[in-house]
Coordinates of C-alpha atoms in Angstrom, one line a residue:
X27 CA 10.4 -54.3 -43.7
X28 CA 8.2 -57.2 -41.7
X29 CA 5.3 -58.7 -44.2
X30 CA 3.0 -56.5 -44.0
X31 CA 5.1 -54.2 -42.6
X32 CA 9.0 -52.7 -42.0
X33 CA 8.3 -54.1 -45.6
X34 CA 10.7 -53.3 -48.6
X35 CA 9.5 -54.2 -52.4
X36 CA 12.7 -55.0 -54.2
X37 CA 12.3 -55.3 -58.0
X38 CA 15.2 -57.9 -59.8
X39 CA 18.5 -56.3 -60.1
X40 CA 19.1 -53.4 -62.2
X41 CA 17.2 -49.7 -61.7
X42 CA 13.9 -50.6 -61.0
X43 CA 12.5 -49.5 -57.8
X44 CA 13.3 -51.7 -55.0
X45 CA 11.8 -52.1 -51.4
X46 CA 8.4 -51.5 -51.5
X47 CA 9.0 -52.8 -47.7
X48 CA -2.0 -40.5 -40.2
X49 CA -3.4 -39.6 -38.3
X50 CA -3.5 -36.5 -35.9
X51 CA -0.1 -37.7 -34.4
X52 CA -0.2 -39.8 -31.9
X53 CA 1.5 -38.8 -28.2
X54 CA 5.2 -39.9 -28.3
X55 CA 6.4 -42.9 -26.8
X56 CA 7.9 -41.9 -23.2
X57 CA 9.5 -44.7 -20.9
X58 CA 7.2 -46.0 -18.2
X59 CA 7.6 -47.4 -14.9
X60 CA 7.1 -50.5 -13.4
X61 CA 3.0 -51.1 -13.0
X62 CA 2.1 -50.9 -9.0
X63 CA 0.2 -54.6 -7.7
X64 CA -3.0 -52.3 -7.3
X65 CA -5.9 -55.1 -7.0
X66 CA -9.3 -54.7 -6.4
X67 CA -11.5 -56.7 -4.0
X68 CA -13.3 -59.5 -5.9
X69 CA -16.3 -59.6 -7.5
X70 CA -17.5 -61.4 -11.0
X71 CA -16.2 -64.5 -12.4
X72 CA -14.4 -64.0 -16.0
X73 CA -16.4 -63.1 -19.2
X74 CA -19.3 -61.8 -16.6
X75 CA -20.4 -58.1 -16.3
X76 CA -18.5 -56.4 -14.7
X77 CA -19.8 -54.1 -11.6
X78 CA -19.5 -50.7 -12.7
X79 CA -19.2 -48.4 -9.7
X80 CA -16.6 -45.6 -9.5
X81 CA -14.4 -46.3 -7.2
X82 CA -14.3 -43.1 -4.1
X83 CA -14.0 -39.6 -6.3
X84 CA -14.6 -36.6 -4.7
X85 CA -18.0 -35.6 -3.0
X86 CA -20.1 -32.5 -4.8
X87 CA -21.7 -30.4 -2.4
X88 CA -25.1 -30.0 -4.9
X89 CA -26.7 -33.4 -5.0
X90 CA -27.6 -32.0 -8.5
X91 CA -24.0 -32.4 -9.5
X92 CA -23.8 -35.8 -8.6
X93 CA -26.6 -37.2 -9.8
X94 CA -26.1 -35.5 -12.7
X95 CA -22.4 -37.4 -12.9
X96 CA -23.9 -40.7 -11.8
X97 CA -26.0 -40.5 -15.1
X98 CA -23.5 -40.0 -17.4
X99 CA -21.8 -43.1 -15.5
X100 CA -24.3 -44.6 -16.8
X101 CA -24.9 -43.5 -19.7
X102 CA -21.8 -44.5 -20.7
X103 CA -21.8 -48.2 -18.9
X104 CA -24.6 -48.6 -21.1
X105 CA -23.0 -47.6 -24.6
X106 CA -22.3 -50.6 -26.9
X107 CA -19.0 -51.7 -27.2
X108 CA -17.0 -50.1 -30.5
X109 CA -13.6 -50.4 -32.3
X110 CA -11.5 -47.4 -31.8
X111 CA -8.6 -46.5 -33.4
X112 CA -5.8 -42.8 -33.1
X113 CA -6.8 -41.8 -36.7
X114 CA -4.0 -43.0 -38.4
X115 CA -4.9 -41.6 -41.8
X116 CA -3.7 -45.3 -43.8
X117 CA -4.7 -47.9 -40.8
X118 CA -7.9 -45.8 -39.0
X119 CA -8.7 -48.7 -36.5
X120 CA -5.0 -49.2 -35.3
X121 CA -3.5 -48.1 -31.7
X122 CA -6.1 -47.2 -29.3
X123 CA -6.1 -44.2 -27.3
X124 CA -6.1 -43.7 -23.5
X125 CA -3.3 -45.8 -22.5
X126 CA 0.7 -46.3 -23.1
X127 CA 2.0 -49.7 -22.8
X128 CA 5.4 -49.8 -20.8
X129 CA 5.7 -54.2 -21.6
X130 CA 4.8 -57.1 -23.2
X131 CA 5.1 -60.6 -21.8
X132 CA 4.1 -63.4 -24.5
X133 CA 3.9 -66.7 -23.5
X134 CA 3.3 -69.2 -26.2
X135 CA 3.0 -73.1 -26.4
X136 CA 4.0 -74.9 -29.5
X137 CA 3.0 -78.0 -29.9
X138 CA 4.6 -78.9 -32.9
X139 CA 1.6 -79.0 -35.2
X140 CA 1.8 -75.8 -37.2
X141 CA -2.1 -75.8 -38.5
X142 CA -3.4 -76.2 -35.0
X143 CA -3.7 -73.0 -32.7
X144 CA -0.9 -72.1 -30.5
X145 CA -1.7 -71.4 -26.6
X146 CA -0.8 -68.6 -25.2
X147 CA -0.9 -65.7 -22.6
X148 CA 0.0 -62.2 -23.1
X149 CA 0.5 -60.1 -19.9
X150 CA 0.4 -56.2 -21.1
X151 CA 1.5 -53.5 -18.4
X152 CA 0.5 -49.7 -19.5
X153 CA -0.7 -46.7 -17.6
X154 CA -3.6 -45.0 -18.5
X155 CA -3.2 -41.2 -20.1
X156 CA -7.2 -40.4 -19.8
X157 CA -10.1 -41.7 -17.4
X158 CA -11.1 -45.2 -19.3
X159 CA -14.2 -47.3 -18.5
X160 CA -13.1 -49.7 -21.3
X161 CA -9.9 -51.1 -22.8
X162 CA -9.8 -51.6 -25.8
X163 CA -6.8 -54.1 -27.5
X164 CA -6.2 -54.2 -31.1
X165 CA -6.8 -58.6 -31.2
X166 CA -8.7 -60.6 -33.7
X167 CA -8.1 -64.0 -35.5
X168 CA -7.7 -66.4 -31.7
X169 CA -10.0 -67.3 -29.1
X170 CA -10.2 -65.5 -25.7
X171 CA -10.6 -67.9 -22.5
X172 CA -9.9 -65.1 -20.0
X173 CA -9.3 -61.7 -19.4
X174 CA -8.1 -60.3 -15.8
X175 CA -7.1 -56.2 -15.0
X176 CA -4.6 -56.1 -12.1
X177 CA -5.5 -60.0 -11.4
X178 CA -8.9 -59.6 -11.0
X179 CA -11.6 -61.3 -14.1
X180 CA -12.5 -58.7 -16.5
X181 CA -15.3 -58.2 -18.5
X182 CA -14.9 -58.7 -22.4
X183 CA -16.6 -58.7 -25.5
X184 CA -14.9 -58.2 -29.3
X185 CA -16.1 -55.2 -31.5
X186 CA -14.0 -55.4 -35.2
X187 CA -10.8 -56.5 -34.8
X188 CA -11.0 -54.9 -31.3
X189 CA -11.0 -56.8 -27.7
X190 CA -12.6 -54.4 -25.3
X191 CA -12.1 -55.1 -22.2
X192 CA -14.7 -53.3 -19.1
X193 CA -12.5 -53.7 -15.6
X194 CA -14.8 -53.8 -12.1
X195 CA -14.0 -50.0 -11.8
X196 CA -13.1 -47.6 -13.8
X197 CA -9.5 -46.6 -15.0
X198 CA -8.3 -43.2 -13.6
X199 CA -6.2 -41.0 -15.8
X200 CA -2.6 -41.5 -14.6
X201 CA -3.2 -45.1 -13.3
X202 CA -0.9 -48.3 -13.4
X203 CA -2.6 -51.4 -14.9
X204 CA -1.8 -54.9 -15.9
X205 CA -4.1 -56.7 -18.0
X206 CA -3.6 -60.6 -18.7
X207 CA -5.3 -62.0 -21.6
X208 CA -5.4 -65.7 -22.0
X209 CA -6.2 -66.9 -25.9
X210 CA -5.1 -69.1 -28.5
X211 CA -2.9 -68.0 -31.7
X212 CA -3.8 -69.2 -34.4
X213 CA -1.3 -69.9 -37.6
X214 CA -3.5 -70.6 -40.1
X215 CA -5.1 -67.7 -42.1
X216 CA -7.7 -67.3 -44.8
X217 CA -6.8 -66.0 -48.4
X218 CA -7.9 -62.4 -47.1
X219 CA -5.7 -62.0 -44.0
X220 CA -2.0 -60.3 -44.3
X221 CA 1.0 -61.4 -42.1
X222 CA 1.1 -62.5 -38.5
X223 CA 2.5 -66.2 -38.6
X224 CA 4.2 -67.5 -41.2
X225 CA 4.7 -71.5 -41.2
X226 CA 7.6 -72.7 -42.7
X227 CA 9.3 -75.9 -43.9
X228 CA 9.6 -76.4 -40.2
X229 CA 8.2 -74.8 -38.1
X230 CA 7.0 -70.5 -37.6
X231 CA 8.1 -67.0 -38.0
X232 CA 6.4 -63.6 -37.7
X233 CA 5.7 -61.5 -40.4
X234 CA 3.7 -58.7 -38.5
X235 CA 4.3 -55.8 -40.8
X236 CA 2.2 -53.4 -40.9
X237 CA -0.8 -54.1 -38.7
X238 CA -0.8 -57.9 -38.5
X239 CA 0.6 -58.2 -34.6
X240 CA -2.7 -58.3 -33.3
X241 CA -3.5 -61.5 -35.3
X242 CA -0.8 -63.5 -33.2
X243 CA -1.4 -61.7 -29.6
X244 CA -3.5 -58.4 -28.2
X245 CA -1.4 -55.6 -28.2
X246 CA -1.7 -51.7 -28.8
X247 CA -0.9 -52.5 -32.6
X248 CA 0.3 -49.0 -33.7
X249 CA 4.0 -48.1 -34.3
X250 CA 3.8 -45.0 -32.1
X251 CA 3.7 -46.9 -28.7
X252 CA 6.9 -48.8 -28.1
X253 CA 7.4 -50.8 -25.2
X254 CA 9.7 -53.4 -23.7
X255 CA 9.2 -57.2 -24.9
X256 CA 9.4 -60.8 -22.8
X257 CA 8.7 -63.9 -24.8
X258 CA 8.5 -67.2 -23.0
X259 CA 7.7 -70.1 -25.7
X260 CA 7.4 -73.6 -25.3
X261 CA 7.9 -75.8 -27.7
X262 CA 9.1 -79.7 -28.0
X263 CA 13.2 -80.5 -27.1
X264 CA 13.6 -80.9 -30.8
X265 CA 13.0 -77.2 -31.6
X266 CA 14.9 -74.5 -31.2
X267 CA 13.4 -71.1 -30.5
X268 CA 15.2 -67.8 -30.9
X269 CA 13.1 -64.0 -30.8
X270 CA 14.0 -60.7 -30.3
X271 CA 16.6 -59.5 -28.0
X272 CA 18.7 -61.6 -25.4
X273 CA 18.1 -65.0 -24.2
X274 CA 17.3 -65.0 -20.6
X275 CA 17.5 -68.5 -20.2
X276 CA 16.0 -72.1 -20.9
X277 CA 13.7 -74.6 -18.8
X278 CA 13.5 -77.9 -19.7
X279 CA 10.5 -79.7 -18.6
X280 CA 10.6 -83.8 -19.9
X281 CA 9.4 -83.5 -23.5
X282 CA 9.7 -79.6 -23.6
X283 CA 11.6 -76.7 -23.1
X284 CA 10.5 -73.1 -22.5
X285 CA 12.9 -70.4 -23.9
X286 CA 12.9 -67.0 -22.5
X287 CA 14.1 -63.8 -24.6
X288 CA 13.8 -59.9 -23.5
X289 CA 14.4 -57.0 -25.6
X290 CA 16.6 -54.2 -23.6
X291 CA 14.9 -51.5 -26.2
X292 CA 11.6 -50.9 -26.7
X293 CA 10.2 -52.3 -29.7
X294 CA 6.8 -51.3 -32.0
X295 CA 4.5 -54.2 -32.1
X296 CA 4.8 -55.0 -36.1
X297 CA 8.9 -55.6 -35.4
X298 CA 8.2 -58.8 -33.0
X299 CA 10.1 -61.8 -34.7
X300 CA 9.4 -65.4 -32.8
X301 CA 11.0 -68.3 -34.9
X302 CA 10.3 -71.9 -33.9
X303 CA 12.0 -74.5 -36.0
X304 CA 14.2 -76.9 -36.5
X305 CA 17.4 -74.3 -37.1
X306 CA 21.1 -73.8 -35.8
X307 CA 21.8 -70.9 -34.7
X308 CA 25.2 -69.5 -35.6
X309 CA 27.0 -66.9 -33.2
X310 CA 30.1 -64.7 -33.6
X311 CA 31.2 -61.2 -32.2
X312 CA 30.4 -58.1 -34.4
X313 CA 32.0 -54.3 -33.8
X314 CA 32.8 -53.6 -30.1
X315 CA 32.2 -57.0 -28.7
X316 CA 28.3 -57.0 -30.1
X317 CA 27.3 -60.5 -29.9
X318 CA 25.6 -61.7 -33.2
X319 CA 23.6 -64.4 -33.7
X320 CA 22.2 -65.8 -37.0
X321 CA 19.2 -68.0 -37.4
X322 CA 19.6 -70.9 -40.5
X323 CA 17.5 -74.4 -41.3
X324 CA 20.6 -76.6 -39.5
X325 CA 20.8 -78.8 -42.8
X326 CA 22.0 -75.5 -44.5
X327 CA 24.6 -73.7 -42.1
X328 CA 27.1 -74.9 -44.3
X329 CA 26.1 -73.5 -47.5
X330 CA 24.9 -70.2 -46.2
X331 CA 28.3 -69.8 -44.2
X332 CA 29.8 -67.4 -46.7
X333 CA 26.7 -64.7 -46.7
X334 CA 26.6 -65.1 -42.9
X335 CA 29.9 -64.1 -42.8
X336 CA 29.4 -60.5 -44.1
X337 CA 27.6 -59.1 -41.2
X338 CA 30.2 -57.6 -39.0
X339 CA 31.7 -55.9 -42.0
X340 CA 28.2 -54.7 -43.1
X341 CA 27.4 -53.1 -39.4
X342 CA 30.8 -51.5 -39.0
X343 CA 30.3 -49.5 -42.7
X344 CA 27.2 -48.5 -41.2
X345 CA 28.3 -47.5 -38.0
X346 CA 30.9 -45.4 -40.4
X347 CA 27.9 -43.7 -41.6
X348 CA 25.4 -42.9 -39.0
X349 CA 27.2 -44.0 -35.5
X350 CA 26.9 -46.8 -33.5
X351 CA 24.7 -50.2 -33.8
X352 CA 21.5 -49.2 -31.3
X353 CA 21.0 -52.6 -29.8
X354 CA 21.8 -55.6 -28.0
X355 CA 22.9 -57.8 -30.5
X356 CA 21.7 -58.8 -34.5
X357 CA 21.4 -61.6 -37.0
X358 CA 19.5 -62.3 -39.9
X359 CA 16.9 -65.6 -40.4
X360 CA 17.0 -67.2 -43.0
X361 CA 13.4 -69.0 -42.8
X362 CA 12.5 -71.6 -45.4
X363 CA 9.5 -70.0 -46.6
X364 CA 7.9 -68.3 -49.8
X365 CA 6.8 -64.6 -48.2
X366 CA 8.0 -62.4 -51.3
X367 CA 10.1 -60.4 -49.3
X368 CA 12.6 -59.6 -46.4
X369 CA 11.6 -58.1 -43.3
X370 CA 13.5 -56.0 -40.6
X371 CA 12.0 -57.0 -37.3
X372 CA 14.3 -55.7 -34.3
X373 CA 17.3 -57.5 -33.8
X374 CA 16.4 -60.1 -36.4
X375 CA 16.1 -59.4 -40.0
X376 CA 13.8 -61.8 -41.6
X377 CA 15.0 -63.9 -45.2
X378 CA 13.9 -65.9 -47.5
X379 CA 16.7 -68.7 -47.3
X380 CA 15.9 -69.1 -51.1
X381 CA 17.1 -65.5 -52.1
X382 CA 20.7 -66.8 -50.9
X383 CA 20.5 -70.5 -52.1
X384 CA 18.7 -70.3 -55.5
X385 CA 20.5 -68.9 -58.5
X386 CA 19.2 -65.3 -60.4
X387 CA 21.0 -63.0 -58.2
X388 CA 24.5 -61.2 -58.2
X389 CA 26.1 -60.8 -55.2
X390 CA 26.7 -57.3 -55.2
X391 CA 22.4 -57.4 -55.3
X392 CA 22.1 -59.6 -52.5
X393 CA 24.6 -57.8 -50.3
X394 CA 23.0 -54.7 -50.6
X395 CA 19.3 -56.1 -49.5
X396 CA 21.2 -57.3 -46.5
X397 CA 22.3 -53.7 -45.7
X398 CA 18.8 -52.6 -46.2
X399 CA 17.0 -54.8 -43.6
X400 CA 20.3 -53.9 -41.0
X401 CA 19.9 -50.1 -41.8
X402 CA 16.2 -50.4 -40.9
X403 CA 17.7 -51.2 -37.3
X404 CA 18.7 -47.5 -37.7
X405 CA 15.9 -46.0 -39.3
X406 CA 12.6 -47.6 -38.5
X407 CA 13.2 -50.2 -35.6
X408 CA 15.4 -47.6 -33.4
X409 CA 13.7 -44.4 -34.7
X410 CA 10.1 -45.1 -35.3
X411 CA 8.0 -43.5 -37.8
X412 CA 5.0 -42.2 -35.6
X413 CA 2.1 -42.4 -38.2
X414 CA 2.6 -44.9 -41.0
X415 CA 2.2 -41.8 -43.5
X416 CA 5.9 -41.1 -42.2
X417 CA 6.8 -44.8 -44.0
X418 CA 9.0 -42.8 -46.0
X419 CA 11.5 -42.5 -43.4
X420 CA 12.0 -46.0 -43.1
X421 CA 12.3 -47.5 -46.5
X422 CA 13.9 -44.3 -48.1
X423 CA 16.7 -44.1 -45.4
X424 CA 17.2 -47.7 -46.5
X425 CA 16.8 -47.5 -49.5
X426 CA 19.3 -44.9 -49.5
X427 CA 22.2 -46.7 -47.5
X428 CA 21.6 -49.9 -49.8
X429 CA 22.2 -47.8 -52.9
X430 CA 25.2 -46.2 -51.0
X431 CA 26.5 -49.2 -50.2
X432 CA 26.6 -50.8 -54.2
X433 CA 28.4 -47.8 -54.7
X434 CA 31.0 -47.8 -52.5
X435 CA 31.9 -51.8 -52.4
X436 CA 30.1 -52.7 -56.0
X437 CA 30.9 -49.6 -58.4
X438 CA 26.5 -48.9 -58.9
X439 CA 26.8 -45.3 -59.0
X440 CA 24.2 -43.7 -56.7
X441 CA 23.8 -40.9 -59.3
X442 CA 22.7 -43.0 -62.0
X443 CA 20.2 -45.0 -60.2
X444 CA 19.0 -41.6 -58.6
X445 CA 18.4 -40.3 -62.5
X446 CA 16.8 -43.4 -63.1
X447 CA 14.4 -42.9 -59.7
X448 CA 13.5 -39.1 -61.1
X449 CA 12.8 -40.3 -64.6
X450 CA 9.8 -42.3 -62.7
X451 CA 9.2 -40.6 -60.4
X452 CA 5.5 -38.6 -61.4
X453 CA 4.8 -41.9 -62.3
X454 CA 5.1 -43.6 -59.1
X455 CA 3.7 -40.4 -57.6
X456 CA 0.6 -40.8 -59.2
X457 CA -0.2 -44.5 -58.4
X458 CA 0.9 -44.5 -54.8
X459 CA 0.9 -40.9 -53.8
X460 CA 3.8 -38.4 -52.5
X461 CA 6.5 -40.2 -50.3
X462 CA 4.8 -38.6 -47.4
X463 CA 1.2 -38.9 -48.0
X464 CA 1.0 -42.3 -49.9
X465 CA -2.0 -43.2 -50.8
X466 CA -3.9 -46.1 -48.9
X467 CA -3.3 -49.8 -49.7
X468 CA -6.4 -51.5 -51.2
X469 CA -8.3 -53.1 -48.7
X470 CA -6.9 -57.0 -48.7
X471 CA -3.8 -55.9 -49.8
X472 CA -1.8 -54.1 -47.1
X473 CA 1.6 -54.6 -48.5
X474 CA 0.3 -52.4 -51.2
X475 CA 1.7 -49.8 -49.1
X476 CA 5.3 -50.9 -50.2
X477 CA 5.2 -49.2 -53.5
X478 CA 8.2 -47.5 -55.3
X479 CA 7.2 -44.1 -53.7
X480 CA 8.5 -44.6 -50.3
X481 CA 11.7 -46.5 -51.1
X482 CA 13.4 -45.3 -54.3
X483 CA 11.1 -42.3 -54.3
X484 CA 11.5 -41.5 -50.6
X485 CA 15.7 -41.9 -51.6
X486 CA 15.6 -39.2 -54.2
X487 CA 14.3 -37.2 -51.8
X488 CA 17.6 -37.7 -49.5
X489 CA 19.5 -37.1 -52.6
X490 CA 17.8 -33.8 -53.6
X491 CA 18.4 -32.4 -49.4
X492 CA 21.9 -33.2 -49.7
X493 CA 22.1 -31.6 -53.3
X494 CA 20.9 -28.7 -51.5
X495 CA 22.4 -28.5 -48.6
X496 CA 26.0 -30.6 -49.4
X497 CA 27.4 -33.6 -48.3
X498 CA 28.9 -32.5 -45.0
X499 CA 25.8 -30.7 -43.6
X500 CA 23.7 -34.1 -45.1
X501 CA 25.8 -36.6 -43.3
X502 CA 25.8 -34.7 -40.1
X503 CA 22.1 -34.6 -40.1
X504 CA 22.0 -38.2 -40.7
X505 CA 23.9 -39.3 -37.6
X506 CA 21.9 -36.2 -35.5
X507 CA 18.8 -37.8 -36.4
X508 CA 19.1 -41.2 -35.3
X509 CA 21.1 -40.2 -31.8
X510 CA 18.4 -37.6 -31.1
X511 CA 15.7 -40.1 -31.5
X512 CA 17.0 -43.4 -30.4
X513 CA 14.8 -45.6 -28.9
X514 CA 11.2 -42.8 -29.5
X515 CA 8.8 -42.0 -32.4
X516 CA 9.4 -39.2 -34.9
X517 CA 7.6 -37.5 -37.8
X518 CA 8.1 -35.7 -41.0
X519 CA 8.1 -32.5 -39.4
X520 CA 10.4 -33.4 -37.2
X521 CA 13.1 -34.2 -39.6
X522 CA 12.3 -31.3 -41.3
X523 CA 13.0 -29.1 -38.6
X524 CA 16.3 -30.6 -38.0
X525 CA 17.1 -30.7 -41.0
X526 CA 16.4 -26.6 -41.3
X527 CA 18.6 -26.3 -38.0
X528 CA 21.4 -28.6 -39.3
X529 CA 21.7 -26.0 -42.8
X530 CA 21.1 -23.2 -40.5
X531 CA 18.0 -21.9 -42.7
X532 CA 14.1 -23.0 -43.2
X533 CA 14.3 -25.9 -45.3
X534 CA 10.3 -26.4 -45.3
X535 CA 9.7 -24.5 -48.8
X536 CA 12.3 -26.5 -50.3
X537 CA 11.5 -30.1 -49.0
X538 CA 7.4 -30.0 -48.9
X539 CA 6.7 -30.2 -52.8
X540 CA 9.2 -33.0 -52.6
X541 CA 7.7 -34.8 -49.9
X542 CA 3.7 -33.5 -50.7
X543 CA 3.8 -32.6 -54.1
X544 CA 2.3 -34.6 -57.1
X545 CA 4.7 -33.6 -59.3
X546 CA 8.6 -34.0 -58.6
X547 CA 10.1 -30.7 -57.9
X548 CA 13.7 -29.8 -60.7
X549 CA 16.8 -31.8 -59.1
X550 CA 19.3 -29.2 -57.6
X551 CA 22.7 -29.8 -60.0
X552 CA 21.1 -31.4 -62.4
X553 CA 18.8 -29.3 -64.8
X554 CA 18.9 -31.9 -66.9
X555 CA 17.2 -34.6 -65.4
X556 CA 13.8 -35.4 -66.9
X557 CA 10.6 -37.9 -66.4
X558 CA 11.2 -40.4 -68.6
X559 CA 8.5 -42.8 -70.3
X560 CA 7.7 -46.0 -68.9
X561 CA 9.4 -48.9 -69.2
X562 CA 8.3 -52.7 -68.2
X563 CA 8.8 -52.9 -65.1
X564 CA 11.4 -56.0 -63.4
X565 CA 9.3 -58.4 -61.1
X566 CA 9.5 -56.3 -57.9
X567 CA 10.8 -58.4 -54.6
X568 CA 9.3 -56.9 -51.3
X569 CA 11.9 -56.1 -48.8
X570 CA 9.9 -53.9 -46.7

């Protein structure tokens, strides 16, 4: 998973738990389309009240009625401006209700100074799902200059780490909007602040895992609305830029050149990857003609050749296991930075170049981290957990096909790190919660989230299911689950239900005390598998 988020804690080699990479659900994610060019006549000049009357509704025949509406009008012009947040039980004030986004367009200007505030405009099309007088974007940690709705200057103020923006009229339920924010982005963070940018030895990355998005741009930063992505960054000739998706093409401009990417999937905010540097960028054809392309400081192509190599191999033995790759193309950067773990943002999994170019890891070790981060494209990037409380889906799933993997190509029998998971088990129950309801991360440290619950915890629970229900019925569900919700938002429930309908009987009695309960259910085949004291823990490595 990303830094603070798709996050995975990885302890040093050898059984320790690995990746530590709610809500009332939010609505799914449903594909949008293109916003209409509604504008408005003008009216105030940016950062100024706006005018608040309705635009034409309906005439009441009682005068009583409308004047009775016109006050609450009012009313509510006149309330202060608030955070909101969907009630996600771990992250309250992420995602906003009232609004879906369909795209992103991020335009950022580099200027090659990595402690001085980037430039930047972020263009946001949605559609509104309720009558809004207010927007409210998750944004905090850069200046705003200007905010327009459908090209017209918007009112704004900040409330938390909310920008609320107040358009002329009034946002119908069912409307079309664009709303362009121009701010800076600011790289530089205090000791309290999570994520976002990352500078490196030369240059920037994202690390926007689990709600750190909105300190780079203003977005909707909540897993459960996906959209479409367009970056457009600017940065001196000497730089090279790649981000998620495909490149759309390049603009040079004298001393600079603007490089455009788009994603052809949608994409939750806390996966968006943006690395400026120095780098080469290495490309060769994976499975089916899927164009890969691999990120790497240019001074070390060379030496990280060999582990670059192993990607088409690595996505093949998953497609053996859960179907097809569910993107455009993939490739792993390797940035020189010290983050303390690896992160799976869409497209392009996020290293520490150091893991693969200092000694104190086997290979077998390293390999299977490398599977983790590409089975998040999978299970977390392609099938989104809705409410971070459904974590567990990520970083267990892969957690699961990491372990899977040392087994098959590195003789680490699953079973025996699997005993070694349910010997700790209450343990890591206790201190972080159930893998489905963890408990929260303390405040000022988000990445907290990333404890041994959901990954080796959340894996034990795939390896109790397909104790239960066998191996054939377990791998079927695993390739159902990721076709039936490519590209959307799922829960808990939902994979318990098809996991019930894939065994052809409830399942719910059997998988809730594994998932909810504090205490770890008896492993089906194995009576004999107990919780086991603790031992000193290795130094844990966040994957995410």
């Amino acid at each position: 998973m990303p830094l603070n988020p798709r996050l995975h804690l990885r302890p040093r080699p050898e059984p320790a738990p690995h990746h530590l990479r709610t809500q009332p659900e939010p609505a799914p994610h449903h594909p949008r389309p293109e916003p209409s060019p509604y504008r408005l006549p003008p009216r105030s000049e940016p950062g100024t009240a706006p005018d608040r009357a309705r635009p034409g509704r309906p005439r009441y025949r009682r005068a009583a009625l409308l004047a009775s509406a016109v006050s609450l009008c009012l009313v509510a012009a006149a309330a202060p401006a608030e955070p909101l947040g969907i009630g996600d039980t771990l992250f309250p004030y992420l995602g906003n209700p009232g609004y879906d986004v369909a795209s992103y367009d991020l335009a950022l200007t580099y200027t090659g100074a990595q402690d001085k505030p980037l430039e930047a405009v972020t263009t946001i099309d949605a559609r509104t799902t309720a009558d809004l007088e207010r927007v409210n974007l998750d944004f905090t940690h850069g200046t705003v200059r200007s905010v327009a709705v459908d090209g017209l200057p918007a009112g704004f103020t900040s409330a938390g780490e909310d920008l609320v923006v107040t358009p002329r009229h009034p946002l119908a339920e069912g409307r079309r909007f664009r709303i362009t924010v121009r701010h800076t982005s600011d790289p530089v963070y205090g000791k309290d602040r999570q994520g976002g940018w990352v500078r490196t030895a030369d240059g920037l990355a994202m690390t926007n895992q689990a709600d750190a998005a909105h300190l780079v741009f203003p977005c909707n930063d909540h897993p459960s609305d996906k959209a479409i992505f367009t970056f457009r960054i600017t940065a001196p000739n000497a730089y090279t830029v790649v981000a998620n998706g495909l490149p759309t093409g390049t603009d040079r401009d004298g001393s600079t050149t603007t490089w455009t990417y788009r994603t052809r999937h949608p994409m939750a905010t806390e996966l968006a990857q943006v690395s400026i540097g120095r780098s080469a960028v290495v490309r060769r054809e994976g499975p089916h003609g899927l164009p890969l392309r691999d990120v790497v400081p240019a001074a070390d192509r060379k030496a990280l050749e060999p582990w670059l190599a192993k990607t088409p191999d690595q996505i093949t033995w998953m497609e053996s296991k859960v179907g097809r790759y569910p993107f455009e193309t993939y490739g792993v950067l390797m940035a020189q930075a010290s983050t303390g773990f690896e992160l799976e943002t869409q497209t392009l999994s996020l290293f520490e170049k150091s893991l693969f170019t200092e000694p104190g890891y086997p290979e077998w070790y390293l390999e299977s981290i490398m599977v983790h981060e590409l089975s998040h494209q999978w299970f977390g990037d392609s099938v989104t957990p809705r409410a971070w409380s459904d974590v567990w889906l990520n970083e267990g799933h892969a957690t699961w096909y990491e372990a899977l993997y040392s087994e098959e190509t590195a003789d680490r029998p699953l079973a025996a790190r699997m005993k070694a998971a349910y010997g700790a088990s209450d343990r890591w129950r206790a201190a972080g919660g159930p893998p489905a309801r963890p408990k929260p991360p303390a405040p000022g440290q988000k990445i907290d989230l990333f404890r041994p619950n959901v990954y080796d915890g959340a894996a034990l629970v795939l390896y109790a299911l397909r104790q239960e229900i066998g191996r054939p019925a377990f791998e079927r569900l695993e390739r159902l689950w990721v076709r039936e919700h490519r590209d959307a938002t799922a829960t808990t429930a939902d994979f318990v239900r098809l996991a019930s309908a894939v065994a052809g009987r409830d399942l719910d009695g059997f998988l809730r005390p594994w998932l909810y309960g504090e205490k770890t259910p008896p492993m089906p085949g194995h009576p004999d598998w107990k919780p086991t004291a603790a031992a000193k823990a290795a130094e844990p490595h966040l994957k995410r």
